[in-house]
Coordinates of C-alpha atoms in Angstrom, one line a residue:
X2 CA 74.4 28.9 177.3
X3 CA 72.6 27.7 174.2
X4 CA 74.4 26.4 171.2
X5 CA 74.1 29.6 169.2
X6 CA 75.8 31.5 172.0
X7 CA 78.5 28.9 172.4
X8 CA 79.4 28.9 168.7
X9 CA 79.9 32.7 168.8
X10 CA 81.5 33.5 172.2
X11 CA 84.7 32.3 174.0
X12 CA 84.9 32.3 177.8
X13 CA 88.2 33.4 179.5
X14 CA 89.0 30.9 182.3
X15 CA 92.3 32.3 183.4
X16 CA 91.2 34.5 186.3
X17 CA 91.8 33.1 189.8
X18 CA 88.9 33.7 192.2
X19 CA 87.7 36.7 190.1
X20 CA 84.5 37.2 192.2
X21 CA 86.6 37.4 195.4
X22 CA 89.4 39.6 194.1
X23 CA 87.6 41.6 191.5
X24 CA 88.4 45.1 192.7
X25 CA 92.0 44.2 193.7
X26 CA 92.6 43.0 190.2
X27 CA 91.1 46.1 188.7
X28 CA 93.2 48.5 190.9
X29 CA 96.4 46.5 190.1
X30 CA 95.7 46.3 186.4
X31 CA 94.7 50.0 185.9
X32 CA 97.8 51.1 187.9
X33 CA 100.0 49.0 185.7
X34 CA 98.3 50.3 182.6
X35 CA 98.7 53.9 183.6
X36 CA 102.4 53.3 184.3
X37 CA 102.9 51.7 180.9
X38 CA 101.1 54.4 179.0
X39 CA 102.8 57.3 180.9
X40 CA 106.3 55.9 180.8
X41 CA 106.3 55.0 177.2
X42 CA 104.5 58.2 176.2
X43 CA 107.2 60.1 178.0
X44 CA 110.0 58.4 176.0
X45 CA 108.1 59.1 172.7
X46 CA 107.5 62.7 173.7
X47 CA 111.1 63.4 174.7
X48 CA 112.4 61.9 171.4
X49 CA 109.8 63.9 169.5
X50 CA 110.6 67.4 170.9
X51 CA 114.4 67.2 171.3
X52 CA 116.3 67.8 168.1
X53 CA 119.4 66.0 169.4
X54 CA 117.4 62.8 169.7
X55 CA 116.3 62.8 166.1
X56 CA 118.7 60.1 165.3
X57 CA 118.0 56.5 164.0
X58 CA 118.8 54.9 167.3
X59 CA 116.3 57.1 169.2
X60 CA 113.7 56.8 166.5
X61 CA 113.8 53.0 166.8
X62 CA 113.5 53.4 170.6
X63 CA 110.4 55.6 170.1
X64 CA 109.0 53.0 167.8
X65 CA 109.4 50.3 170.5
X66 CA 107.7 52.6 173.0
X67 CA 104.8 53.2 170.5
X68 CA 104.6 49.4 170.1
X69 CA 104.3 49.0 173.8
X70 CA 101.5 51.6 173.9
X71 CA 99.5 49.9 171.1
X72 CA 100.3 46.5 172.5
X73 CA 98.8 47.4 175.9
X74 CA 95.8 49.1 174.4
X75 CA 95.0 45.8 172.6
X76 CA 94.9 43.9 175.9
X77 CA 94.1 46.1 178.9
X78 CA 90.8 47.7 178.1
X79 CA 89.2 44.3 177.6
X80 CA 90.7 43.1 180.8
X81 CA 89.2 46.1 182.7
X82 CA 85.7 45.2 181.3
X83 CA 86.2 41.5 182.2
X84 CA 87.3 42.1 185.7
X85 CA 84.2 44.1 186.5
X86 CA 81.8 41.8 184.6
X87 CA 80.0 38.7 185.8
X88 CA 81.0 36.8 182.7
X89 CA 84.4 37.0 181.1
X90 CA 83.5 36.4 177.4
X91 CA 84.6 37.6 174.0
X92 CA 83.2 37.0 170.4
X93 CA 85.4 34.5 168.5
X94 CA 85.9 37.1 165.7
X95 CA 87.0 39.7 168.3
X96 CA 89.2 37.1 169.9
X97 CA 91.0 36.5 166.6
X98 CA 91.4 40.3 166.2
X99 CA 92.9 40.6 169.6
X100 CA 95.2 37.7 168.9
X101 CA 96.3 39.4 165.6
X102 CA 97.2 42.7 167.4
X103 CA 98.9 40.9 170.3
X104 CA 101.3 38.9 168.1
X105 CA 101.7 41.4 165.3
X106 CA 102.9 44.1 167.7
X107 CA 104.7 41.7 170.0
X108 CA 106.7 40.1 167.2
X109 CA 107.5 43.4 165.5
X110 CA 109.7 44.2 168.5
X111 CA 112.2 41.6 167.2
X112 CA 112.3 43.3 163.7
X113 CA 112.8 46.7 165.3
X114 CA 115.6 45.3 167.5
X115 CA 117.2 43.8 164.4
X116 CA 117.0 47.3 162.7
X117 CA 118.6 48.8 165.8
X118 CA 121.4 46.2 165.7
X119 CA 122.1 47.1 162.1
X120 CA 122.1 50.8 163.0
X121 CA 124.5 50.2 165.9
X122 CA 126.8 48.1 163.7
X123 CA 127.0 50.9 161.1
X124 CA 127.4 53.6 163.7
X125 CA 130.2 51.9 165.6
X126 CA 132.0 50.0 162.8
X127 CA 131.4 52.5 159.9
X128 CA 131.0 55.8 161.6
X129 CA 131.8 58.0 158.6
X130 CA 129.3 56.2 156.4
X131 CA 126.5 56.1 159.1
X132 CA 124.7 59.4 158.0
X133 CA 124.7 58.2 154.4
X134 CA 123.5 54.6 155.1
X135 CA 121.0 55.4 157.9
X136 CA 119.2 58.2 156.2
X137 CA 115.5 59.1 156.6
X138 CA 114.4 56.8 153.7
X139 CA 116.3 53.8 155.1
X140 CA 114.9 54.3 158.6
X141 CA 111.3 54.6 157.2
X142 CA 111.7 51.5 155.1
X143 CA 113.1 49.5 158.1
X144 CA 110.3 50.7 160.4
X145 CA 107.5 49.9 157.9
X146 CA 109.0 46.5 157.2
X147 CA 109.3 45.8 161.0
X148 CA 105.5 46.4 161.4
X149 CA 104.2 45.0 158.1
X150 CA 106.2 41.8 157.9
X151 CA 104.9 40.2 161.2
X152 CA 101.4 41.6 160.4
X153 CA 101.3 39.8 157.1
X154 CA 102.3 36.5 158.7
X155 CA 99.6 37.0 161.4
X156 CA 97.0 37.9 158.8
X157 CA 97.5 34.7 156.9
X158 CA 97.1 32.7 160.2
X159 CA 93.8 34.6 160.9
X160 CA 92.5 33.8 157.4
X161 CA 93.3 30.1 157.9
X162 CA 91.7 30.1 161.4
X163 CA 88.5 32.2 160.8
X164 CA 86.2 29.4 159.5
X165 CA 87.5 26.5 161.5
X166 CA 85.0 24.6 163.7
X167 CA 85.3 25.0 167.5
X168 CA 84.6 22.1 169.9
X169 CA 85.7 24.0 173.1
X170 CA 84.7 27.5 174.2
X171 CA 86.7 28.0 177.3
X172 CA 90.1 29.6 177.0
X173 CA 92.7 29.0 179.7
X174 CA 93.9 32.6 179.8
X175 CA 92.8 36.2 180.3
X176 CA 93.3 37.3 176.7
X177 CA 93.4 35.6 173.3
X178 CA 96.8 34.1 172.4
X179 CA 98.0 30.8 170.9
X180 CA 95.7 28.8 173.2
X181 CA 92.9 29.7 170.9
X182 CA 94.0 27.0 168.5
X183 CA 93.3 24.4 171.1
X184 CA 89.6 25.3 170.9
X185 CA 89.4 24.0 167.3
X186 CA 88.0 20.5 166.8
X187 CA 90.8 19.3 164.6
X188 CA 94.3 20.7 164.6
X189 CA 95.4 22.0 161.2
X190 CA 98.6 20.7 159.7
X191 CA 98.8 23.8 157.5
X192 CA 98.5 26.1 160.5
X193 CA 101.2 24.1 162.4
X194 CA 103.6 24.3 159.4
X195 CA 102.9 28.0 158.8
X196 CA 103.3 28.6 162.5
X197 CA 106.9 27.2 162.4
X198 CA 107.6 29.3 159.3
X199 CA 106.3 32.4 161.1
X200 CA 108.5 31.7 164.2
X201 CA 111.5 31.2 162.0
X202 CA 110.9 34.4 159.9
X203 CA 109.9 36.9 162.6
X204 CA 111.7 35.5 165.7
X205 CA 114.6 33.1 165.0
X206 CA 116.1 34.9 162.0
X207 CA 116.0 38.4 163.5
X208 CA 117.4 37.0 166.8
X209 CA 120.3 35.2 165.0
X210 CA 121.0 38.4 163.0
X211 CA 121.1 40.5 166.2
X212 CA 123.4 38.1 168.0
X213 CA 125.7 37.9 164.9
X214 CA 125.7 41.7 164.6
X215 CA 126.5 42.3 168.3
X216 CA 129.2 39.6 168.1
X217 CA 130.9 41.5 165.3
X218 CA 130.5 44.8 167.2
X219 CA 132.2 43.2 170.2
X220 CA 135.0 41.8 168.1
X221 CA 135.7 45.2 166.5
X222 CA 135.4 47.3 169.6
X223 CA 137.7 44.9 171.5
X224 CA 140.5 46.0 169.3
X225 CA 139.5 49.7 169.5
X226 CA 140.2 52.5 172.0
X227 CA 138.5 52.8 175.4
X228 CA 136.2 55.5 174.1
X229 CA 134.8 53.3 171.3
X230 CA 134.3 50.4 173.8
X231 CA 132.5 52.8 176.2
X232 CA 130.2 54.1 173.4
X233 CA 129.4 50.5 172.3
X234 CA 128.6 49.5 175.9
X235 CA 126.3 52.5 176.5
X236 CA 124.2 52.0 173.4
X237 CA 124.3 48.2 173.0
X238 CA 123.7 46.9 176.5
X239 CA 120.2 48.5 176.8
X240 CA 119.2 46.9 173.5
X241 CA 120.5 43.5 174.6
X242 CA 118.5 43.8 177.9
X243 CA 115.3 44.6 175.9
X244 CA 116.1 41.6 173.6
X245 CA 116.4 39.3 176.6
X246 CA 113.1 40.6 177.9
X247 CA 111.3 40.1 174.5
X248 CA 112.9 36.7 174.0
X249 CA 111.9 35.5 177.5
X250 CA 108.3 36.5 176.8
X251 CA 108.3 34.8 173.4
X252 CA 109.7 31.6 174.9
X253 CA 107.2 31.8 177.8
X254 CA 104.3 32.2 175.4
X255 CA 105.4 29.2 173.3
X256 CA 105.8 26.9 176.3
X257 CA 102.7 28.0 178.3
X258 CA 100.4 27.7 175.3
X259 CA 101.3 24.0 175.3
X260 CA 101.0 23.4 179.0
X261 CA 97.6 23.1 180.6
X262 CA 98.0 23.5 184.4
X263 CA 97.2 25.6 187.3
X264 CA 100.6 27.2 186.9
X265 CA 99.7 28.5 183.5
X266 CA 96.5 29.9 184.8
X267 CA 98.0 31.9 187.6
X268 CA 101.1 33.2 185.8
X269 CA 99.0 34.5 182.9
X270 CA 97.9 37.3 185.2
X271 CA 101.5 38.4 185.6
X272 CA 103.8 37.5 182.7
X273 CA 103.1 39.4 179.4
X274 CA 101.2 42.2 181.1
X275 CA 104.4 43.6 182.7
X276 CA 106.7 43.4 179.7
X277 CA 105.7 46.8 178.1
X278 CA 106.9 48.5 181.3
X279 CA 110.4 47.2 181.0
X280 CA 111.5 49.1 177.8
X281 CA 111.0 52.7 179.1
X282 CA 112.7 51.7 182.4
X283 CA 115.7 50.2 180.6
X284 CA 116.0 53.1 178.1
X285 CA 115.2 55.8 180.6
X286 CA 117.9 54.6 183.0
X287 CA 120.5 53.3 180.7
X288 CA 120.5 55.7 177.8
X289 CA 122.5 58.8 178.9
X290 CA 120.8 61.3 176.6
X291 CA 117.3 60.1 177.4
X292 CA 118.0 60.0 181.1
X293 CA 119.4 63.6 180.9
X294 CA 116.2 64.9 179.4
X295 CA 114.0 62.9 181.9
X296 CA 115.9 64.4 184.8
X297 CA 115.7 67.9 183.3
X298 CA 111.9 67.5 182.8
X299 CA 111.3 66.4 186.4
X300 CA 113.5 69.1 187.7
X301 CA 111.5 71.8 185.8
X302 CA 108.3 70.3 187.1
X303 CA 109.5 70.6 190.7
X304 CA 110.6 74.2 190.2
X305 CA 107.1 75.1 189.1

């Protein structure tokens, strides 16, 4: 490659024996992609058409599923092209855009889960005030904030990174993530400090709030009747499982971006690509009302 090409394009170096396993990768990836889109779309569709699911809790679940759909569309189409191409490359500007979508959507999950935790707290601990507090305006503001707050943080990082000089053009991964900063000739202290601020604002603080909220819910429900405890378990456990999934992915991304090894190269083919499939499985199986509608939908399909 000439210098002009190198200063514009980044090469993905995270594929393992791509020429040998090209079609196997493609079949696996497109199967996973179809499962993610279909399962998450089903959750959104059921919540959209059924009036009894037009509650804040289910609206937040639909928002998580929409996030997973957008999240996957930011990653998978490029992977399909790369798997079938001789060279796995991407323009640096497009790489930054993919990075922006990846982290904006991924990190907004924590904000949505924090909004869900607040909704569960009000519903279980202040049931009579729930319709007044969690009205349509409140839900709209919470959702817009959940999407815009992480996006604004990521946009600042993009602006600070756009004009930085690159000394390396090979990315140890199959899509653009935090490893892109290792391509820069000189690490930026401003970017590093702002990165810590971003992690605190969009991951640590929402996570602490969620844990604090669920601790209060557990404390209150422990002293309540069996029905209240059952309701809390049915609605809170799926949220906690999704939180564990999102937190594990976030921790993995932070660690793996700082570790250059064959381990990081092979696991990048597996880790983050599966996560959007977990949410619909968890909510589809663990949320009684959603599971009921899924079961009814499949039964009606069989009858036809």
